[in-house]
mmCIF file of C-alpha atoms and ligand atoms in Angstrom:
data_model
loop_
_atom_site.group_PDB
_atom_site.id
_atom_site.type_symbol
_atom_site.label_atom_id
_atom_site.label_comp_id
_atom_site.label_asym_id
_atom_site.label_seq_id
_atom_site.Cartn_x
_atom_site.Cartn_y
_atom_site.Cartn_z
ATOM 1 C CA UNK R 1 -10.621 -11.180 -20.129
ATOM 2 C CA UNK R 2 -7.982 -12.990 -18.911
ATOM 3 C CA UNK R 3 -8.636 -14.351 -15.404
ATOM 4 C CA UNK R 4 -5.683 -13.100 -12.261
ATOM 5 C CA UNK R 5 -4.425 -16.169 -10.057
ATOM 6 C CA UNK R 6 -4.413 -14.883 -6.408
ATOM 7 C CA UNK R 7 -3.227 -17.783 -3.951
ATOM 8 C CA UNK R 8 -3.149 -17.173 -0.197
ATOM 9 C CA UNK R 9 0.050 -18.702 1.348
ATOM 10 C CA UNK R 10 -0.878 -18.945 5.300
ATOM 11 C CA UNK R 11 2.197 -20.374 6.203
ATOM 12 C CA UNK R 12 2.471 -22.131 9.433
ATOM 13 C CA UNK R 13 -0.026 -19.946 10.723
ATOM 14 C CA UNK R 14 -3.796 -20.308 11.977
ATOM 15 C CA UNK R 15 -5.919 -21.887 14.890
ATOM 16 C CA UNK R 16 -9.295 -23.717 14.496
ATOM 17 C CA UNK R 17 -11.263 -20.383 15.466
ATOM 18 C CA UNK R 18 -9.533 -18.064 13.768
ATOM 19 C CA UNK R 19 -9.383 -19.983 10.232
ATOM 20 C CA UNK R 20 -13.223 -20.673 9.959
ATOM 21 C CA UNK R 21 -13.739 -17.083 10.564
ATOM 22 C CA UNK R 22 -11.196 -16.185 8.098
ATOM 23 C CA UNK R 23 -12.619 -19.012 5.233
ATOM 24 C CA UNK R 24 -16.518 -17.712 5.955
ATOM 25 C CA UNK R 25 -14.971 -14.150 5.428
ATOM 26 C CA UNK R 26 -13.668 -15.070 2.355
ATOM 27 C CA UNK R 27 -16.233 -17.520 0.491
ATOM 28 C CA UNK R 28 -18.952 -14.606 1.517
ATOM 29 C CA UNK R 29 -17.280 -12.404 -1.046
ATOM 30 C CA UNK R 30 -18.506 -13.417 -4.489
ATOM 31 C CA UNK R 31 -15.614 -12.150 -7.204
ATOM 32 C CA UNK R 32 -16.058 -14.134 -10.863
ATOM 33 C CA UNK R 33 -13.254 -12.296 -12.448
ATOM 34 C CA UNK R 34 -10.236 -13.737 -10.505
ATOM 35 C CA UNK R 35 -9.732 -17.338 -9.338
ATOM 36 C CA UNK R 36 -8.788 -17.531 -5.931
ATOM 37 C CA UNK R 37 -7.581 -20.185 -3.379
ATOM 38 C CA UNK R 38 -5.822 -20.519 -0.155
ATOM 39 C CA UNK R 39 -3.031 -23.088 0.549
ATOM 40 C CA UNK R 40 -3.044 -23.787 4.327
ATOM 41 C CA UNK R 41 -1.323 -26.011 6.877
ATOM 42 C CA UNK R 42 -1.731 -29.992 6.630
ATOM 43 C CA UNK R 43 -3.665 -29.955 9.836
ATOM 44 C CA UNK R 44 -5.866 -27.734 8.607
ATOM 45 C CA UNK R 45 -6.893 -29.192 5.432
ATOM 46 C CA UNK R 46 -10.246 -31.107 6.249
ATOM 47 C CA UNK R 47 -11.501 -27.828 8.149
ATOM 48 C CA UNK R 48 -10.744 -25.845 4.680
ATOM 49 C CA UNK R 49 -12.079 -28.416 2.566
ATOM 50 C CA UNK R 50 -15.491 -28.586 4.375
ATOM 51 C CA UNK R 51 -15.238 -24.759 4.522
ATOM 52 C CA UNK R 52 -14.512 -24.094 0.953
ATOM 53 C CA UNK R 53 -16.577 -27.175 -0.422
ATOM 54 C CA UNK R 54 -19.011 -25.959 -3.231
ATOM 55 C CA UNK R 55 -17.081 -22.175 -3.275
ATOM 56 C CA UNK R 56 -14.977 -21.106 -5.641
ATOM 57 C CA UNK R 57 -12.433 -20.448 -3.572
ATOM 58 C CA UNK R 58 -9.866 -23.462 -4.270
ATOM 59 C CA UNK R 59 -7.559 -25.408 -1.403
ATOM 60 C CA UNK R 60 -4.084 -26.067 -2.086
ATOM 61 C CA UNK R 61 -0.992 -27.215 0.647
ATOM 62 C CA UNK R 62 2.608 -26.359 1.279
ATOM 63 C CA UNK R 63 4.274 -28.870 0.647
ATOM 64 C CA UNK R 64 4.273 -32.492 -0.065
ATOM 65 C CA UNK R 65 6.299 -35.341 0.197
ATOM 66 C CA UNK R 66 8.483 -36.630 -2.921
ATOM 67 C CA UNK R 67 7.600 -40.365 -2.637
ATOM 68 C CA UNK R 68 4.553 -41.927 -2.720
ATOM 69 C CA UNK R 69 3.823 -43.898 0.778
ATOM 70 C CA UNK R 70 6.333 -46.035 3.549
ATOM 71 C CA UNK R 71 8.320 -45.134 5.992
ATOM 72 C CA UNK R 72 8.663 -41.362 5.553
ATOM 73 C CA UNK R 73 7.738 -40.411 9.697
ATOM 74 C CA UNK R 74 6.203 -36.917 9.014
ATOM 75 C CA UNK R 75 5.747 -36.724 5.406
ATOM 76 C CA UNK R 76 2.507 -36.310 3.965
ATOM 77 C CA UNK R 77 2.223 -37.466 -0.224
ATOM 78 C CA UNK R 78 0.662 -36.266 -2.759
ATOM 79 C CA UNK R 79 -2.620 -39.062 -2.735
ATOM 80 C CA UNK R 80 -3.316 -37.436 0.666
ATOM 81 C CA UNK R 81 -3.469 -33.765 -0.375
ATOM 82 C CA UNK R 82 -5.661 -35.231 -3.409
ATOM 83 C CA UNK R 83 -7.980 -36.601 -0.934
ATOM 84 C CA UNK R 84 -8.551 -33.500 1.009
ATOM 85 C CA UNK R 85 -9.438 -31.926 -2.427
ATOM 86 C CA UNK R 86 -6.435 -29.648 -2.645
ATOM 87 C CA UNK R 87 -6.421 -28.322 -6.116
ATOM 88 C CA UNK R 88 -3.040 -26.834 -5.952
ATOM 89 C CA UNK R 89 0.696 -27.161 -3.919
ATOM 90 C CA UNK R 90 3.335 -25.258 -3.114
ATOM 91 C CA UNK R 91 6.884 -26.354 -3.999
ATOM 92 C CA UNK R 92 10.634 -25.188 -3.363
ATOM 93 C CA UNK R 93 9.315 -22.152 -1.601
ATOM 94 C CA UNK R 94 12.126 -20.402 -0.533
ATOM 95 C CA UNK R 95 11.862 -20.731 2.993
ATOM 96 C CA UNK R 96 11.717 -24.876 2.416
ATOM 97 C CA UNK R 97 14.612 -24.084 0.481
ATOM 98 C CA UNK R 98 16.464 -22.622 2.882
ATOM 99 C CA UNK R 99 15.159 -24.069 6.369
ATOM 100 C CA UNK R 100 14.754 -27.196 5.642
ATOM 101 C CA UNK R 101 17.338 -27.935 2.967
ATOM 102 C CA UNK R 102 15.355 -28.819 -0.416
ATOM 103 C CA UNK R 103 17.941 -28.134 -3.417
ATOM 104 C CA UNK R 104 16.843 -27.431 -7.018
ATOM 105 C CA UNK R 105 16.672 -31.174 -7.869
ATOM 106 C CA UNK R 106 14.077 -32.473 -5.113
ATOM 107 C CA UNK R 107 11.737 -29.525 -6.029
ATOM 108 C CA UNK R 108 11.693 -30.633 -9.340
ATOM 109 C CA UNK R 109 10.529 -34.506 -8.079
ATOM 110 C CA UNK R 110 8.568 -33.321 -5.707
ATOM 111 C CA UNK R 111 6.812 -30.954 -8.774
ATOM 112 C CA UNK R 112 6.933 -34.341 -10.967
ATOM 113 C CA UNK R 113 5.081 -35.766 -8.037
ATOM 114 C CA UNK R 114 2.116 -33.070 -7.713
ATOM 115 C CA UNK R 115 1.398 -33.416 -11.381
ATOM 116 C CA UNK R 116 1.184 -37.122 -11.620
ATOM 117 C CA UNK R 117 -1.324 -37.021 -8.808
ATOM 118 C CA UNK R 118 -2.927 -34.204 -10.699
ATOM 119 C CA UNK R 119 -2.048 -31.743 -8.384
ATOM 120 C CA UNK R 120 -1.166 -27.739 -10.038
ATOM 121 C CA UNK R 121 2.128 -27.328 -8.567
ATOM 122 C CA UNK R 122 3.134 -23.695 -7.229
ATOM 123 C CA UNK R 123 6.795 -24.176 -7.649
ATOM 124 C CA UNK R 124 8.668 -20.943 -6.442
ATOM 125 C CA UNK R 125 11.814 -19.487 -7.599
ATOM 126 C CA UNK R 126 13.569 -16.555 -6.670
ATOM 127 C CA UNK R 127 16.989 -15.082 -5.967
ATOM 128 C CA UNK R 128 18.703 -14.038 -2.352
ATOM 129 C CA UNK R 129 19.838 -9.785 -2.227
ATOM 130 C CA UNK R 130 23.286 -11.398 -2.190
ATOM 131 C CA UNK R 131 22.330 -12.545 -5.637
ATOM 132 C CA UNK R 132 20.668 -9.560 -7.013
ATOM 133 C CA UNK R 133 23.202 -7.406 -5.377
ATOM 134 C CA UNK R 134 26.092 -9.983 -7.465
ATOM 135 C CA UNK R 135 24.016 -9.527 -10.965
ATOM 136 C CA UNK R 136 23.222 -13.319 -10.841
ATOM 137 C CA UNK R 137 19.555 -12.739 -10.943
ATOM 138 C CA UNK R 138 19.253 -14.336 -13.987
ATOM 139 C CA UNK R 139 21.678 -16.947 -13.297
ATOM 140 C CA UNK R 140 19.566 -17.898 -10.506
ATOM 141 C CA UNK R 141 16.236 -18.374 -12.122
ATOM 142 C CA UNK R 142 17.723 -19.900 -14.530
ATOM 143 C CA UNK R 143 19.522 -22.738 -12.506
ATOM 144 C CA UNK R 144 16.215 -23.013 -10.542
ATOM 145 C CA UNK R 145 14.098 -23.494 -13.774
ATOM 146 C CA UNK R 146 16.040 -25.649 -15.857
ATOM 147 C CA UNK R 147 16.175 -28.060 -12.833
ATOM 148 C CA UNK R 148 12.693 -28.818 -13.701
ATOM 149 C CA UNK R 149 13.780 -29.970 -17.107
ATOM 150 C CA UNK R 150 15.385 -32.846 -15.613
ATOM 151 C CA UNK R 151 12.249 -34.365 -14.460
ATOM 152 C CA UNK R 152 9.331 -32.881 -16.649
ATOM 153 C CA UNK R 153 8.469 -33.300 -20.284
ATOM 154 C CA UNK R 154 7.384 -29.895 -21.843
ATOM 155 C CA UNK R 155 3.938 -30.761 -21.966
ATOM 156 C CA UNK R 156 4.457 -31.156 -17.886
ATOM 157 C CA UNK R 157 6.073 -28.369 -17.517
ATOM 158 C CA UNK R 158 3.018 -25.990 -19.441
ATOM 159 C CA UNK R 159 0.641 -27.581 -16.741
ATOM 160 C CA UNK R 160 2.538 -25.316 -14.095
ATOM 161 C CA UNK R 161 2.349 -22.194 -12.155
ATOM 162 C CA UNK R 162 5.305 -20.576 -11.750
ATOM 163 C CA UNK R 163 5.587 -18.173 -8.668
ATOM 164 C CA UNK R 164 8.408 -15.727 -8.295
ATOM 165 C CA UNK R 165 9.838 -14.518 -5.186
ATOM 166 C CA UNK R 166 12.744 -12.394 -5.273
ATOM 167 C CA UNK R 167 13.649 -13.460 -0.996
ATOM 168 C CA UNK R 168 14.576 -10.600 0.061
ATOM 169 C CA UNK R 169 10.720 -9.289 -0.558
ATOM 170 C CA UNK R 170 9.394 -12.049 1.523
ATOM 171 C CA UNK R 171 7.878 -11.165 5.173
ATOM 172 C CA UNK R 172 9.945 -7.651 4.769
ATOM 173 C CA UNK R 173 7.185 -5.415 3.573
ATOM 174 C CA UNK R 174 9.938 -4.362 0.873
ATOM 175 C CA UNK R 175 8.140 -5.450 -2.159
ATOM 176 C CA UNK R 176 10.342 -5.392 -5.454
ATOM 177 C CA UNK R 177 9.373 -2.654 -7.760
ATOM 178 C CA UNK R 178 7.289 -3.031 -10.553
ATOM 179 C CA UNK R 179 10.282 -2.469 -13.240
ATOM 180 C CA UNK R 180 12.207 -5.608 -10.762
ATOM 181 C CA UNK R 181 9.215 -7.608 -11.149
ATOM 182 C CA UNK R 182 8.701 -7.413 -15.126
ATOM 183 C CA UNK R 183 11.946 -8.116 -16.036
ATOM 184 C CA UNK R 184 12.385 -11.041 -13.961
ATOM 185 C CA UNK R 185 8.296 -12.502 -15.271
ATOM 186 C CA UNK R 186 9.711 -11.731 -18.947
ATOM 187 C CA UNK R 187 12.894 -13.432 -18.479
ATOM 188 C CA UNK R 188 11.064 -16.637 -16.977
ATOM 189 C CA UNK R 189 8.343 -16.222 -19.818
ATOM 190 C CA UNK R 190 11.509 -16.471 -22.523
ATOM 191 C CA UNK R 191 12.320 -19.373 -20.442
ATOM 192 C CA UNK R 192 8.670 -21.364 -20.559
ATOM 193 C CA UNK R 193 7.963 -19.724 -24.089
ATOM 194 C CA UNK R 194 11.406 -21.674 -25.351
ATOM 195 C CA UNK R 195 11.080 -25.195 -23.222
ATOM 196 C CA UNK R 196 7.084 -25.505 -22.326
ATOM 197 C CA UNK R 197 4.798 -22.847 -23.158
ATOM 198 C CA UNK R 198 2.139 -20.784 -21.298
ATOM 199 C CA UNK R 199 2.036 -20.901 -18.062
ATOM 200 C CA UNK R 200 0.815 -18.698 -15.286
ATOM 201 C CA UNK R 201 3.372 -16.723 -13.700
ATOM 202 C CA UNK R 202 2.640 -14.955 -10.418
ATOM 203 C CA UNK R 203 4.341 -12.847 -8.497
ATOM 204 C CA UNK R 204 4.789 -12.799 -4.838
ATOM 205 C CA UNK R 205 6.647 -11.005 -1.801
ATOM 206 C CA UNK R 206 4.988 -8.042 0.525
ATOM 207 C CA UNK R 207 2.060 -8.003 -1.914
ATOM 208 C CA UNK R 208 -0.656 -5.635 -0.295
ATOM 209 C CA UNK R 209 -3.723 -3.817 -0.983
ATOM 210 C CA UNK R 210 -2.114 -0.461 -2.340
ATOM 211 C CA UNK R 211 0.501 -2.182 -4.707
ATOM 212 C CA UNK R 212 -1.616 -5.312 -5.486
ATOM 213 C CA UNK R 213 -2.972 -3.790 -8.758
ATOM 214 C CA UNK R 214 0.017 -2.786 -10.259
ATOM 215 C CA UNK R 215 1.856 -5.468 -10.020
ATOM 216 C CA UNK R 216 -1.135 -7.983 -11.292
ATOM 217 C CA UNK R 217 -0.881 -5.346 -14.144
ATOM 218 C CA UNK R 218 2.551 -6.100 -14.920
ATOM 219 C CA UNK R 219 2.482 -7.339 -18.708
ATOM 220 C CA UNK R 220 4.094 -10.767 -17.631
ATOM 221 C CA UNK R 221 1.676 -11.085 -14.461
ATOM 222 C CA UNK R 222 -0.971 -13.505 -13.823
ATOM 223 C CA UNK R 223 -1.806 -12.689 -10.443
ATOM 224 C CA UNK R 224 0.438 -13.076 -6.901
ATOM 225 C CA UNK R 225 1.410 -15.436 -4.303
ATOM 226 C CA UNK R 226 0.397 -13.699 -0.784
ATOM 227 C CA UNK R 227 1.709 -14.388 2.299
ATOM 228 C CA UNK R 228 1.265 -11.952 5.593
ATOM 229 C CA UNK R 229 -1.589 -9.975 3.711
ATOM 230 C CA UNK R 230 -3.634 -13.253 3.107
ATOM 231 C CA UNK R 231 -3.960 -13.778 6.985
ATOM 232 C CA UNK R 232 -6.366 -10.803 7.433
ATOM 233 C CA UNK R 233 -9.825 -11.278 5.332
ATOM 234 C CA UNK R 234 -10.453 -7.967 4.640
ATOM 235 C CA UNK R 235 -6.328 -7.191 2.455
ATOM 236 C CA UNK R 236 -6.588 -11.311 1.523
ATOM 237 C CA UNK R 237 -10.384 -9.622 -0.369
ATOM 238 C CA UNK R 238 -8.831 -6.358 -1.263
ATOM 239 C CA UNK R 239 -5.942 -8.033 -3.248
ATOM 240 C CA UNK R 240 -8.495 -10.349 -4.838
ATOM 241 C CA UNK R 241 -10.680 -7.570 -5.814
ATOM 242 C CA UNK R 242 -7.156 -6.002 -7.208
ATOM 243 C CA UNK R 243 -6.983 -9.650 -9.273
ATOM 244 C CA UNK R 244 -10.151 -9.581 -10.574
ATOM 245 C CA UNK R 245 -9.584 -5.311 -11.892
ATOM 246 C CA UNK R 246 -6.401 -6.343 -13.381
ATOM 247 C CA UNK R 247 -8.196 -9.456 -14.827
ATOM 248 C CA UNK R 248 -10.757 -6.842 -16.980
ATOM 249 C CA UNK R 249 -7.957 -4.860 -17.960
ATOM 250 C CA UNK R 250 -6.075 -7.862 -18.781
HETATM 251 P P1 LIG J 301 4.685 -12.082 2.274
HETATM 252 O O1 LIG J 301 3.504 -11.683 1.428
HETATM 253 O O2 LIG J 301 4.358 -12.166 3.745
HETATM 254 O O3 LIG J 301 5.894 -11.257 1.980
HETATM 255 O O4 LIG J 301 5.064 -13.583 1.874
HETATM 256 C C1 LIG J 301 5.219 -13.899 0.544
HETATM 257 C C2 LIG J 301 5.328 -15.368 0.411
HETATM 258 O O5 LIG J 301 6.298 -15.958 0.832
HETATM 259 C C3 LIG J 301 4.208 -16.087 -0.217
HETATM 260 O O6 LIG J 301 4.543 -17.399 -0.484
#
């Protein structure tokens, strides 16, 4: 058996109240045969550490800073997220992409960064409709991947988790389709298989609980990246328990 990756992307979502509920919900559910972990706002992190502590659900963030420490007003580094006892981070999603102006290059230092600190960096890629509609899909991932090579040995870059989200799937409730989401995991698999190795690739945009278990059974699939769905314990446990079938099967 080959254990599903399901990671819970909360966004800038949440309120004291409403996350301990949501972590108690959550940690109550005992599933072995997926790993599971939720990556929620910085403010938030000591609340989901203490709820989470001794679970297997794991913690992960965002986002992080690319430099160390200094004078950086806002930023918050790597060490920090370490010492909150995130496991995992998110980097380059594509809404930090396209917000708040992170290019291909600073996603790969901020990735260097996570790993040093022994972080498991989420680092997204994914094209725009503009691009799939152009046939530069591939172009795309490609660009966004090999940026990665500029800062990561190939031993680094097997440490990774790869996470792809196709943007026009994100928030819309328009996930791609199953034959979308294969091709795209087996071109990035050529990609990792030819400069790194194995890594976990997940996929992620309008997962829910009816098309979770299809597309965690995807041959390329290791599990999903879940935003909207992850905010409401009882889908966030139904796509988990969708993990941990496609992890038996797997
Ligand atoms: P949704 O599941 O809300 O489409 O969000 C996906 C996502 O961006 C996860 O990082």
């Amino acid at each position: 058996m080959k254990r599903k990756l399901v990671v819970g992307n909360w966004k800038m979502n949440g309120d004291l109240v409403r996350n301990q509920a949501l972590l108690e919900q959550l940690v109550r559910h005992e599933l072995a045969a997926v790993e599971r972990a939720v990556c929620v706002p910085f403010p938030y992190l000591a609340q989901a550490q203490a709820a989470l502590a001794g679970t297997p659900v794991a913690l992960g963030a965002q986002n992080l800073c690319e430099f160390d420490d200094g004078a950086f007003t806002g930023e918050v580094s790597a060490r920090m997220l370490r010492e909150f006892g995130c496991r995992y981070v998110i980097v380059g999603h594509s809404e930090r992409r396209s917000l708040f102006g992170e290019d291909d290059a600073m996603v790969a230092r901020k990735t260097a960064k996570a790993l040093a600190a022994g972080l498991i960096p989420i680092v997204c890629v994914g094209e725009s409709l503009a691009e799939r509609e152009a046939g530069q899909v591939e172009a795309v991932l490609q660009r966004q991947l090999d940026a990665l090579r500029t800062e990561l040995t190939p031993a680094a870059l097997a440490e990774l988790v790869i996470a792809y989200e196709p943007v026009w799937a994100i928030g819309t409730g328009r996930a791609a389709s199953p034959e979308q989401v294969q091709a795209v995991l087996a071109f990035i698999r050529a990609w990792l298989g030819e400069h790194g190795g194995a890594v976990r690739i997940l996929y992620g945009g309008s997962v829910k609980p009816d098309t979770a278990r299809e597309l965690f059974s995807l041959p390329d699939a290791d599990g999903g990246l879940i935003g909207g769905a992850s905010l409401v314990a009882g889908q966030f446990i139904e796509i988990c328990e969708a993990g941990a079938s496609a992890s038996h099967s797997a």
